[in-house]
Amino acid sequence: MQKRHSILRAYPVLGHIRFLMELVRPEVRQYFIESDTDATPFDRETRDLVYERAKGTKGNEPFGTPRDVNAVGYEFLRHSLRARAADELTPRVRLGGPDCSQPYDIALLNVSAMSFGALSANAIEALNRGAALGGFAHDTGEGGISPYHLHGGDLIWEIGSGYFGCRDAEGRFDAEAFAEKSALPTVKAISVKLSQGAKPGLGGVLPGAKVSPEIAASRGVPAGRTVVSPPSHSAFHTPTELMEFIAELRRLSGGKPVGFKLCVGARTEFLSICKAMLATGITPDFIIVDGSEGGTGAAPQEFEDHVGMPLTEGLMLVHNALVGTGLRERIRVGASGKVASGVDIVSRICQGADFTLAARAMMFAVGCIQARACHTNRCPTGVATQDPGRAHALDVPDKADRTYNFQRATVASAAQIVASMGLDGFHQLAPTMLNRRVDGQHTYSYAEIYRWLAPGELLTHPPESWRADWAVSRPDDFV
């Protein structure tokens, strides 16, 4: 009957064994969790951090977490002797370029794209209610807008290659259906998904057995029939057509912010998009960079591990390309990929982002324990399942509060880190403030390790390392 623990609601007897083991930690935890070869250090640390912040109990701890500060790749931020207390704990970033008539002020940390179908109805509703409590955005994922997305949270409506929620009978983009749904007051922005970090170059597959009448209604597809998302869009085929599609979506939505999401592949392809922006005069209001380290319960292992550019490299490439073409001031950049802490937010902004989104950490906030059963429809905590009995284990009001607690505490932590660096705000963060150990004896800042372009540099004197790609790229083809 209790509502606080999903495991106990689903397994009222066996679930107590798990919590009994926690009473004798760290010994049992050391044996059962730290020895888990399938869980990365990020997974283990993130679970602990998110769970504690979601429950509102994360604070100062004695001794902290052991770190090998001499390890190659270790990163740290520069603090200041002019440190002070943070003044603004809920900073926001405005999405809306010169052609946008309904700009949206987005939070620094938001719910990344996860569809109804991939997640249960209760999980989607909890995330949306949490977003409403905290005033942050909830990306719908490409599965469309369901009734569970409509509980007061601000929505970023993601439009994938299947055009779910705005498609005709043949699976093509339906402008009339899009205009109707984009007019919903809770839809604050529209994101065109070009590719996804966990499986770039692949479309999604939802087996017919999982296409319930509710999911079918949200996606605009027949119930009980397998749904396949094409690997690429049919509404456009070139960078120029992509810009024209963005302009059309902005017009149909009444001037709401429109952008696109991608996991970066070839640098020439993104430079081709930049050239299309320059040629047409059309720019997106935002670009979300999805890192290849992003996780999903429905992707081939090879794609998750070896296809697509990691977030750090992709984010800096996008930022530099926009700066080098003189477009950066018109476009806000979001970062999505293993963002879970205040340090993650600050680091990504140092690398070129304006705001961030999190998927895995938000799943932890609503109860995910990484049972790795997402693809089986047997998620034990009710997060990633369409089984009504299992989904019932997830208590919506409790998990909505936890989502809110996690987001608020994490952004507040990021704000305090920035204040501890002696800065007035996130806008003052720079690559010089993020450092990485490159070998046993040397540590350099990101400004020293990487080449950062000057405004308009690609248009006048492209540097040697960019010259060949800039020459090859073209607005009429994804080269």
Coordinates of C-alpha atoms in Angstrom, one line a residue:
M1 CA 0.0 0.0 0.0
Q2 CA 3.0 2.4 0.5
K3 CA 3.8 4.7 -2.5
R4 CA 7.4 5.7 -1.9
H5 CA 9.2 2.7 -3.3
S6 CA 8.3 1.3 -6.7
I7 CA 10.1 -2.0 -6.0
L8 CA 8.1 -2.6 -2.8
R9 CA 4.8 -1.9 -4.7
A10 CA 5.7 -4.4 -7.4
Y11 CA 7.4 -7.0 -5.1
P12 CA 6.0 -6.4 -1.6
V13 CA 7.9 -9.4 -0.2
L14 CA 11.1 -9.9 -2.2
G15 CA 11.6 -6.1 -2.5
H16 CA 12.4 -6.0 1.2
I17 CA 15.6 -8.0 0.6
R18 CA 17.0 -5.2 -1.5
F19 CA 16.4 -2.6 1.2
L20 CA 17.7 -4.9 3.9
M21 CA 21.0 -5.1 2.0
E22 CA 21.1 -1.3 2.0
L23 CA 21.0 -1.3 5.8
V24 CA 24.4 -3.1 5.9
R25 CA 26.1 -1.0 3.3
P26 CA 28.9 -0.3 2.4
E27 CA 30.0 -3.9 2.7
V28 CA 27.0 -5.4 0.7
R29 CA 27.0 -2.5 -1.7
Q30 CA 30.7 -3.0 -2.4
Y31 CA 30.2 -6.6 -3.2
F32 CA 27.0 -6.4 -5.2
I33 CA 27.3 -3.1 -7.0
E34 CA 30.9 -1.9 -7.2
S35 CA 31.8 -5.3 -8.6
D36 CA 29.1 -5.0 -11.3
T37 CA 31.2 -5.0 -14.5
D38 CA 28.1 -3.9 -16.6
A39 CA 27.8 -0.6 -14.6
T40 CA 30.2 2.2 -15.4
P41 CA 31.5 4.6 -12.8
F42 CA 29.1 7.2 -14.2
D43 CA 26.2 4.9 -13.8
R44 CA 27.0 4.1 -10.2
E45 CA 27.8 7.6 -9.1
T46 CA 24.8 9.0 -11.0
R47 CA 22.4 6.6 -9.4
D48 CA 23.6 7.7 -6.0
L49 CA 23.5 11.4 -6.7
V50 CA 20.1 11.4 -8.4
Y51 CA 18.4 9.2 -5.9
E52 CA 19.6 11.4 -3.0
R53 CA 18.8 14.7 -4.6
A54 CA 15.4 13.3 -5.8
K55 CA 14.6 12.4 -2.2
G56 CA 15.8 15.8 -1.0
T57 CA 18.5 14.3 1.2
K58 CA 21.7 15.0 -0.8
G59 CA 23.9 17.5 1.1
N60 CA 27.5 17.8 2.4
E61 CA 29.1 14.5 3.1
P62 CA 32.3 13.6 5.1
F63 CA 35.3 12.7 3.0
G64 CA 33.5 12.9 -0.3
T65 CA 33.9 10.5 -3.2
P66 CA 37.4 9.1 -3.9
R67 CA 38.9 10.4 -7.1
D68 CA 42.1 9.5 -9.0
V69 CA 43.1 13.1 -9.8
N70 CA 46.2 11.8 -11.5
A71 CA 44.3 9.8 -14.0
V72 CA 44.5 10.8 -17.7
G73 CA 41.2 12.5 -18.6
Y74 CA 40.4 13.8 -15.1
E75 CA 38.7 17.1 -15.4
F76 CA 38.2 19.9 -12.9
L77 CA 36.8 23.5 -12.9
R78 CA 38.8 26.6 -11.9
H79 CA 37.5 28.2 -8.7
S80 CA 38.3 31.7 -7.4
L81 CA 39.4 33.4 -4.2
R82 CA 36.6 35.9 -5.1
A83 CA 34.0 33.2 -4.5
R84 CA 30.6 34.2 -3.1
A85 CA 27.1 32.8 -2.6
A86 CA 25.0 32.3 -5.6
D87 CA 22.3 35.0 -6.2
E88 CA 20.2 33.4 -9.0
L89 CA 19.5 29.7 -8.5
T90 CA 17.1 29.3 -11.4
P91 CA 18.7 31.0 -14.4
R92 CA 17.0 30.7 -17.9
V93 CA 18.0 31.0 -21.5
R94 CA 15.8 32.6 -24.2
L95 CA 15.0 30.5 -27.2
G96 CA 13.9 32.7 -30.1
G97 CA 15.8 34.2 -33.0
P98 CA 14.9 37.2 -35.1
D99 CA 12.1 35.3 -36.9
C100 CA 10.5 33.9 -33.7
S101 CA 7.4 35.8 -32.4
Q102 CA 6.8 33.5 -29.3
P103 CA 10.2 33.1 -27.6
Y104 CA 10.5 30.7 -24.7
D105 CA 12.8 31.0 -21.7
I106 CA 14.2 27.5 -21.1
A107 CA 15.7 26.3 -17.8
L108 CA 19.4 25.2 -17.7
L109 CA 18.4 21.5 -17.1
N110 CA 15.4 19.9 -18.8
V111 CA 13.9 16.5 -19.5
S112 CA 15.5 15.0 -22.7
A113 CA 13.6 13.2 -25.4
M114 CA 11.9 10.0 -24.1
S115 CA 8.7 8.8 -25.9
F116 CA 5.4 7.5 -24.5
G117 CA 5.8 3.9 -25.6
A118 CA 9.5 3.7 -24.6
L119 CA 8.4 4.9 -21.1
S120 CA 5.1 4.1 -19.3
A121 CA 2.2 6.4 -19.0
N122 CA 2.9 6.9 -15.3
A123 CA 6.6 7.7 -16.0
I124 CA 5.6 10.3 -18.6
E125 CA 3.0 11.9 -16.4
A126 CA 5.4 12.0 -13.4
L127 CA 8.1 13.7 -15.6
N128 CA 5.6 16.2 -16.9
R129 CA 4.1 17.0 -13.5
G130 CA 7.7 17.5 -12.2
A131 CA 8.4 19.8 -15.0
A132 CA 5.3 21.8 -14.2
L133 CA 6.4 22.1 -10.5
G134 CA 9.9 23.3 -11.4
G135 CA 9.2 25.3 -14.5
F136 CA 11.5 23.4 -16.8
A137 CA 10.9 21.8 -20.2
H138 CA 9.8 18.2 -21.1
D139 CA 10.9 16.9 -24.5
T140 CA 8.2 14.6 -25.8
G141 CA 10.5 12.3 -27.8
E142 CA 9.5 11.4 -31.3
G143 CA 6.4 9.4 -30.2
G144 CA 4.1 12.4 -30.2
I145 CA 2.1 14.2 -27.6
S146 CA 0.0 11.9 -25.4
P147 CA -2.6 12.8 -22.7
Y148 CA 0.2 12.0 -20.1
H149 CA 2.2 14.9 -21.5
L150 CA -0.5 17.4 -20.7
H151 CA -0.3 18.0 -17.0
G152 CA 1.1 21.5 -17.0
G153 CA 4.7 20.9 -17.9
D154 CA 6.2 23.0 -20.8
L155 CA 6.7 20.8 -23.9
I156 CA 9.3 20.6 -26.5
W157 CA 7.5 18.7 -29.3
E158 CA 10.0 16.5 -31.1
I159 CA 9.2 15.7 -34.7
G160 CA 11.1 12.6 -36.0
S161 CA 11.2 10.9 -39.3
G162 CA 7.9 9.1 -38.6
Y163 CA 6.1 12.4 -38.0
F164 CA 4.1 10.9 -35.2
G165 CA 1.2 13.0 -34.3
C166 CA 1.4 15.0 -37.5
R167 CA 1.5 12.3 -40.3
D168 CA -0.9 11.3 -43.0
A169 CA -1.9 7.7 -43.8
E170 CA 1.3 7.2 -45.8
G171 CA 3.5 8.4 -43.0
R172 CA 4.3 11.8 -44.6
F173 CA 4.3 15.1 -42.8
D174 CA 0.8 16.5 -42.4
A175 CA 0.9 20.3 -42.1
E176 CA -2.7 20.7 -40.9
A177 CA -2.3 18.1 -38.1
F178 CA 1.0 19.8 -37.0
A179 CA -0.6 23.3 -37.0
E180 CA -3.4 22.0 -34.8
K181 CA -1.2 20.4 -32.2
S182 CA 1.5 23.0 -32.2
A183 CA -1.1 25.5 -31.1
L184 CA -1.5 23.8 -27.7
P185 CA -0.4 26.4 -25.0
T186 CA 1.9 23.8 -23.4
V187 CA 3.9 23.4 -26.6
K188 CA 6.6 25.9 -26.1
A189 CA 9.1 24.8 -28.8
I190 CA 9.4 22.3 -31.7
S191 CA 12.5 20.2 -32.3
V192 CA 13.2 18.3 -35.6
K193 CA 15.1 15.1 -34.8
L194 CA 17.7 14.5 -37.4
S195 CA 19.5 11.8 -35.5
Q196 CA 19.7 10.3 -32.0
G197 CA 22.9 9.8 -29.9
A198 CA 22.2 6.2 -28.9
K199 CA 21.4 5.0 -32.5
P200 CA 22.4 7.6 -35.1
G201 CA 21.4 6.7 -38.6
L202 CA 18.6 4.3 -37.4
G203 CA 14.9 4.8 -37.2
G204 CA 12.9 3.4 -34.3
V205 CA 10.8 0.2 -34.3
L206 CA 7.8 -0.3 -32.0
P207 CA 6.5 -3.9 -32.2
G208 CA 2.8 -4.2 -33.0
A209 CA 2.2 -5.9 -29.7
K210 CA 3.2 -2.8 -27.8
V211 CA 1.1 -0.4 -30.0
S212 CA -1.9 -0.1 -27.7
P213 CA -4.9 2.1 -28.6
E214 CA -3.5 4.9 -26.4
I215 CA -0.1 4.8 -28.1
A216 CA -1.7 4.5 -31.5
A217 CA -3.8 7.6 -30.9
S218 CA -0.7 9.6 -29.7
R219 CA 1.3 8.6 -32.7
G220 CA -1.4 8.7 -35.3
V221 CA -0.9 5.1 -36.4
P222 CA -3.1 1.9 -36.5
A223 CA -3.3 0.0 -33.2
G224 CA -1.6 -3.4 -33.1
R225 CA 0.6 -2.8 -36.1
T226 CA 4.4 -2.6 -36.0
V227 CA 5.6 1.0 -36.5
V228 CA 8.9 1.7 -38.2
S229 CA 10.5 5.1 -38.3
P230 CA 12.6 5.7 -41.4
P231 CA 16.3 6.4 -40.9
S232 CA 15.9 9.8 -42.5
H233 CA 13.2 12.4 -43.2
S234 CA 10.9 12.5 -46.3
A235 CA 9.9 16.2 -45.8
F236 CA 13.4 17.4 -46.8
H237 CA 16.5 16.0 -48.5
T238 CA 19.1 18.8 -48.5
P239 CA 20.4 21.3 -46.0
T240 CA 18.5 24.1 -47.9
E241 CA 15.2 22.1 -47.7
L242 CA 15.8 21.5 -44.0
M243 CA 16.0 25.3 -43.4
E244 CA 12.8 25.8 -45.5
F245 CA 11.1 23.1 -43.4
I246 CA 12.1 24.9 -40.2
A247 CA 10.7 28.1 -41.5
E248 CA 7.5 26.4 -42.4
L249 CA 7.1 24.8 -39.0
R250 CA 7.7 28.2 -37.4
R251 CA 5.0 29.7 -39.6
L252 CA 2.5 26.9 -38.9
S253 CA 3.1 27.0 -35.2
G254 CA 2.4 30.8 -35.0
G255 CA 6.0 31.8 -34.5
K256 CA 7.1 29.4 -31.7
P257 CA 10.8 28.5 -31.5
V258 CA 11.9 25.8 -33.9
G259 CA 15.2 23.9 -33.9
F260 CA 16.7 20.6 -34.6
K261 CA 18.5 17.8 -32.7
L262 CA 21.3 15.7 -34.0
C263 CA 24.2 13.5 -33.1
V264 CA 27.1 14.9 -35.1
G265 CA 28.5 12.6 -37.7
A266 CA 30.7 14.2 -40.5
R267 CA 31.8 17.8 -39.9
T268 CA 31.2 18.5 -43.6
E269 CA 27.5 17.8 -43.1
F270 CA 27.1 20.3 -40.3
L271 CA 29.1 22.9 -42.3
S272 CA 26.7 22.3 -45.2
I273 CA 23.8 23.1 -42.9
C274 CA 25.6 26.3 -41.9
K275 CA 26.0 27.2 -45.5
A276 CA 22.3 26.6 -46.1
M277 CA 21.6 29.0 -43.2
L278 CA 23.8 31.7 -44.8
A279 CA 22.3 31.1 -48.3
T280 CA 18.6 31.2 -47.2
G281 CA 18.8 33.6 -44.4
I282 CA 16.8 31.1 -42.3
T283 CA 18.2 30.0 -39.0
P284 CA 16.9 27.6 -36.3
D285 CA 16.2 29.1 -32.9
F286 CA 18.1 26.3 -31.2
I287 CA 20.2 23.2 -31.9
I288 CA 20.3 20.3 -29.5
V289 CA 23.5 18.3 -29.7
D290 CA 23.0 14.7 -28.7
G291 CA 26.1 12.7 -27.6
S292 CA 26.7 9.2 -28.8
E293 CA 27.1 8.2 -25.1
G294 CA 23.3 8.6 -24.7
G295 CA 21.5 5.5 -23.6
T296 CA 18.4 3.8 -24.8
G297 CA 16.6 0.5 -24.3
A298 CA 16.1 0.0 -28.0
A299 CA 19.3 0.2 -30.0
P300 CA 21.8 -2.3 -31.3
Q301 CA 24.9 -2.6 -29.1
E302 CA 27.3 -1.7 -32.0
F303 CA 25.4 1.6 -32.6
E304 CA 25.4 2.5 -28.9
D305 CA 29.1 1.8 -28.6
H306 CA 30.8 2.8 -31.9
V307 CA 28.6 5.0 -34.1
G308 CA 28.2 8.8 -33.7
M309 CA 30.3 11.5 -32.1
P310 CA 30.6 11.8 -28.3
L311 CA 29.0 14.9 -26.8
T312 CA 32.2 16.8 -26.0
E313 CA 33.5 16.7 -29.6
G314 CA 30.1 17.2 -31.2
L315 CA 29.2 20.1 -29.0
M316 CA 32.4 22.0 -29.6
L317 CA 32.2 21.3 -33.3
V318 CA 28.7 22.8 -33.5
H319 CA 29.6 25.8 -31.3
N320 CA 32.8 26.5 -33.4
A321 CA 31.0 26.1 -36.7
L322 CA 28.3 28.6 -35.7
V323 CA 30.9 31.0 -34.3
G324 CA 33.0 30.7 -37.4
T325 CA 30.1 31.4 -39.7
G326 CA 28.9 34.4 -37.6
L327 CA 25.6 32.7 -36.7
R328 CA 26.2 31.8 -33.0
E329 CA 24.4 34.9 -31.6
R330 CA 21.2 33.9 -33.4
I331 CA 21.1 30.3 -32.2
R332 CA 21.0 28.7 -28.8
V333 CA 22.8 25.4 -28.3
G334 CA 21.6 22.6 -26.0
A335 CA 23.6 19.6 -24.8
S336 CA 22.2 16.2 -24.2
G337 CA 24.2 13.1 -23.0
K338 CA 25.0 11.9 -19.5
V339 CA 24.2 15.3 -17.9
A340 CA 23.4 14.5 -14.2
S341 CA 25.2 17.0 -11.9
G342 CA 25.9 20.7 -11.5
V343 CA 29.4 20.1 -12.7
D344 CA 28.1 18.5 -15.8
I345 CA 26.0 21.6 -16.6
V346 CA 28.9 24.0 -16.0
S347 CA 31.3 21.9 -18.0
R348 CA 29.0 21.7 -21.0
I349 CA 28.5 25.4 -21.0
C350 CA 32.3 25.9 -20.9
Q351 CA 32.4 23.6 -24.0
G352 CA 29.8 25.8 -25.9
A353 CA 26.3 24.9 -24.7
D354 CA 23.6 27.4 -23.5
F355 CA 21.4 24.8 -21.7
T356 CA 21.3 21.1 -21.1
L357 CA 18.9 18.1 -21.1
A358 CA 19.0 14.8 -19.3
A359 CA 17.3 11.5 -20.0
R360 CA 19.0 8.8 -17.9
A361 CA 19.2 11.0 -14.8
M362 CA 15.5 11.8 -15.1
M363 CA 14.7 8.1 -15.4
F364 CA 16.6 7.6 -12.1
A365 CA 14.6 10.4 -10.6
V366 CA 11.3 8.5 -11.3
G367 CA 12.6 5.2 -10.0
C368 CA 14.8 3.5 -12.7
I369 CA 17.3 1.1 -11.0
Q370 CA 19.0 0.0 -14.3
A371 CA 17.5 -3.5 -14.3
R372 CA 18.3 -3.4 -18.0
A373 CA 14.9 -4.8 -18.9
C374 CA 13.7 -1.9 -21.0
H375 CA 13.3 -4.0 -24.2
T376 CA 11.5 -6.8 -22.4
N377 CA 8.4 -4.9 -21.2
R378 CA 9.2 -6.2 -17.8
C379 CA 10.7 -3.2 -16.1
P380 CA 10.4 -3.9 -12.3
T381 CA 9.9 -0.3 -11.3
G382 CA 7.2 0.6 -13.9
V383 CA 9.4 3.2 -15.7
A384 CA 10.0 1.5 -19.1
T385 CA 7.0 -0.8 -19.6
Q386 CA 3.5 -0.9 -21.0
D387 CA 2.4 -3.6 -18.6
P388 CA -0.4 -1.9 -16.5
G389 CA 0.4 -4.0 -13.5
R390 CA 4.1 -3.1 -13.5
A391 CA 3.5 0.6 -14.4
H392 CA 1.2 0.8 -11.3
A393 CA 4.3 0.4 -9.1
L394 CA 5.3 3.9 -10.1
D395 CA 3.4 6.4 -7.9
V396 CA 3.0 9.6 -10.0
P397 CA 2.7 12.3 -7.3
D398 CA 5.7 10.9 -5.4
K399 CA 7.9 10.6 -8.5
A400 CA 6.8 14.0 -9.8
D401 CA 8.1 15.5 -6.6
R402 CA 11.4 13.6 -6.9
T403 CA 11.8 14.9 -10.5
Y404 CA 11.3 18.4 -9.3
N405 CA 13.7 18.0 -6.4
F406 CA 16.4 16.6 -8.6
Q407 CA 16.2 19.3 -11.2
R408 CA 16.0 22.1 -8.7
A409 CA 19.0 20.8 -6.6
T410 CA 21.1 20.2 -9.6
V411 CA 20.6 23.6 -11.1
A412 CA 21.2 25.2 -7.7
S413 CA 24.4 23.3 -7.4
A414 CA 25.5 24.5 -10.9
A415 CA 24.7 28.1 -9.9
Q416 CA 26.8 27.8 -6.7
I417 CA 29.7 26.3 -8.6
V418 CA 29.6 29.4 -11.0
A419 CA 29.5 31.7 -8.0
S420 CA 32.4 29.8 -6.4
M421 CA 34.4 30.6 -9.6
G422 CA 33.9 34.3 -8.9
L423 CA 31.6 34.8 -11.9
D424 CA 28.4 36.9 -12.2
G425 CA 26.6 34.3 -14.2
F426 CA 26.7 31.4 -16.6
H427 CA 27.3 33.7 -19.5
Q428 CA 30.9 34.3 -18.3
L429 CA 31.9 30.7 -18.4
A430 CA 34.7 30.0 -21.0
P431 CA 36.9 27.2 -22.2
T432 CA 39.8 28.6 -20.1
M433 CA 37.9 27.5 -16.9
L434 CA 37.6 23.8 -17.6
N435 CA 40.8 21.7 -17.3
R436 CA 41.8 18.2 -18.2
R437 CA 44.8 16.1 -17.3
V438 CA 46.4 14.9 -20.6
D439 CA 49.2 12.8 -19.1
G440 CA 50.9 12.1 -15.8
Q441 CA 52.6 15.5 -15.6
H442 CA 50.5 17.9 -17.6
T443 CA 47.1 19.6 -17.2
Y444 CA 45.7 22.0 -19.7
S445 CA 42.5 24.1 -20.1
Y446 CA 40.1 23.4 -22.9
A447 CA 41.2 26.7 -24.5
E448 CA 44.8 25.3 -24.7
I449 CA 43.8 21.8 -25.9
Y450 CA 41.4 22.7 -28.6
R451 CA 41.3 25.2 -31.5
W452 CA 38.5 27.7 -31.0
L453 CA 37.3 29.8 -34.0
A454 CA 36.9 33.5 -34.0
P455 CA 33.5 35.1 -35.1
G456 CA 33.2 34.9 -38.9
E457 CA 36.6 33.2 -39.3
L458 CA 35.4 30.6 -41.7
L459 CA 34.0 33.3 -43.9
T460 CA 37.3 35.1 -44.2
H461 CA 40.3 33.0 -43.4
P462 CA 39.4 29.4 -42.6
P463 CA 42.1 27.8 -40.5
E464 CA 44.2 24.9 -41.9
S465 CA 42.4 22.3 -39.9
W466 CA 38.9 23.4 -41.2
R467 CA 39.8 24.5 -44.7
A468 CA 39.3 21.2 -46.6
D469 CA 35.9 20.5 -45.0
W470 CA 34.7 24.1 -45.5
A471 CA 35.6 23.9 -49.2
V472 CA 33.8 20.6 -49.7
S473 CA 30.6 21.4 -47.9
R474 CA 27.6 22.8 -49.9
P475 CA 24.1 24.0 -49.0
D476 CA 22.3 21.8 -51.6
D477 CA 23.6 18.4 -50.3
F478 CA 24.6 16.7 -47.1
V479 CA 28.1 16.1 -48.2

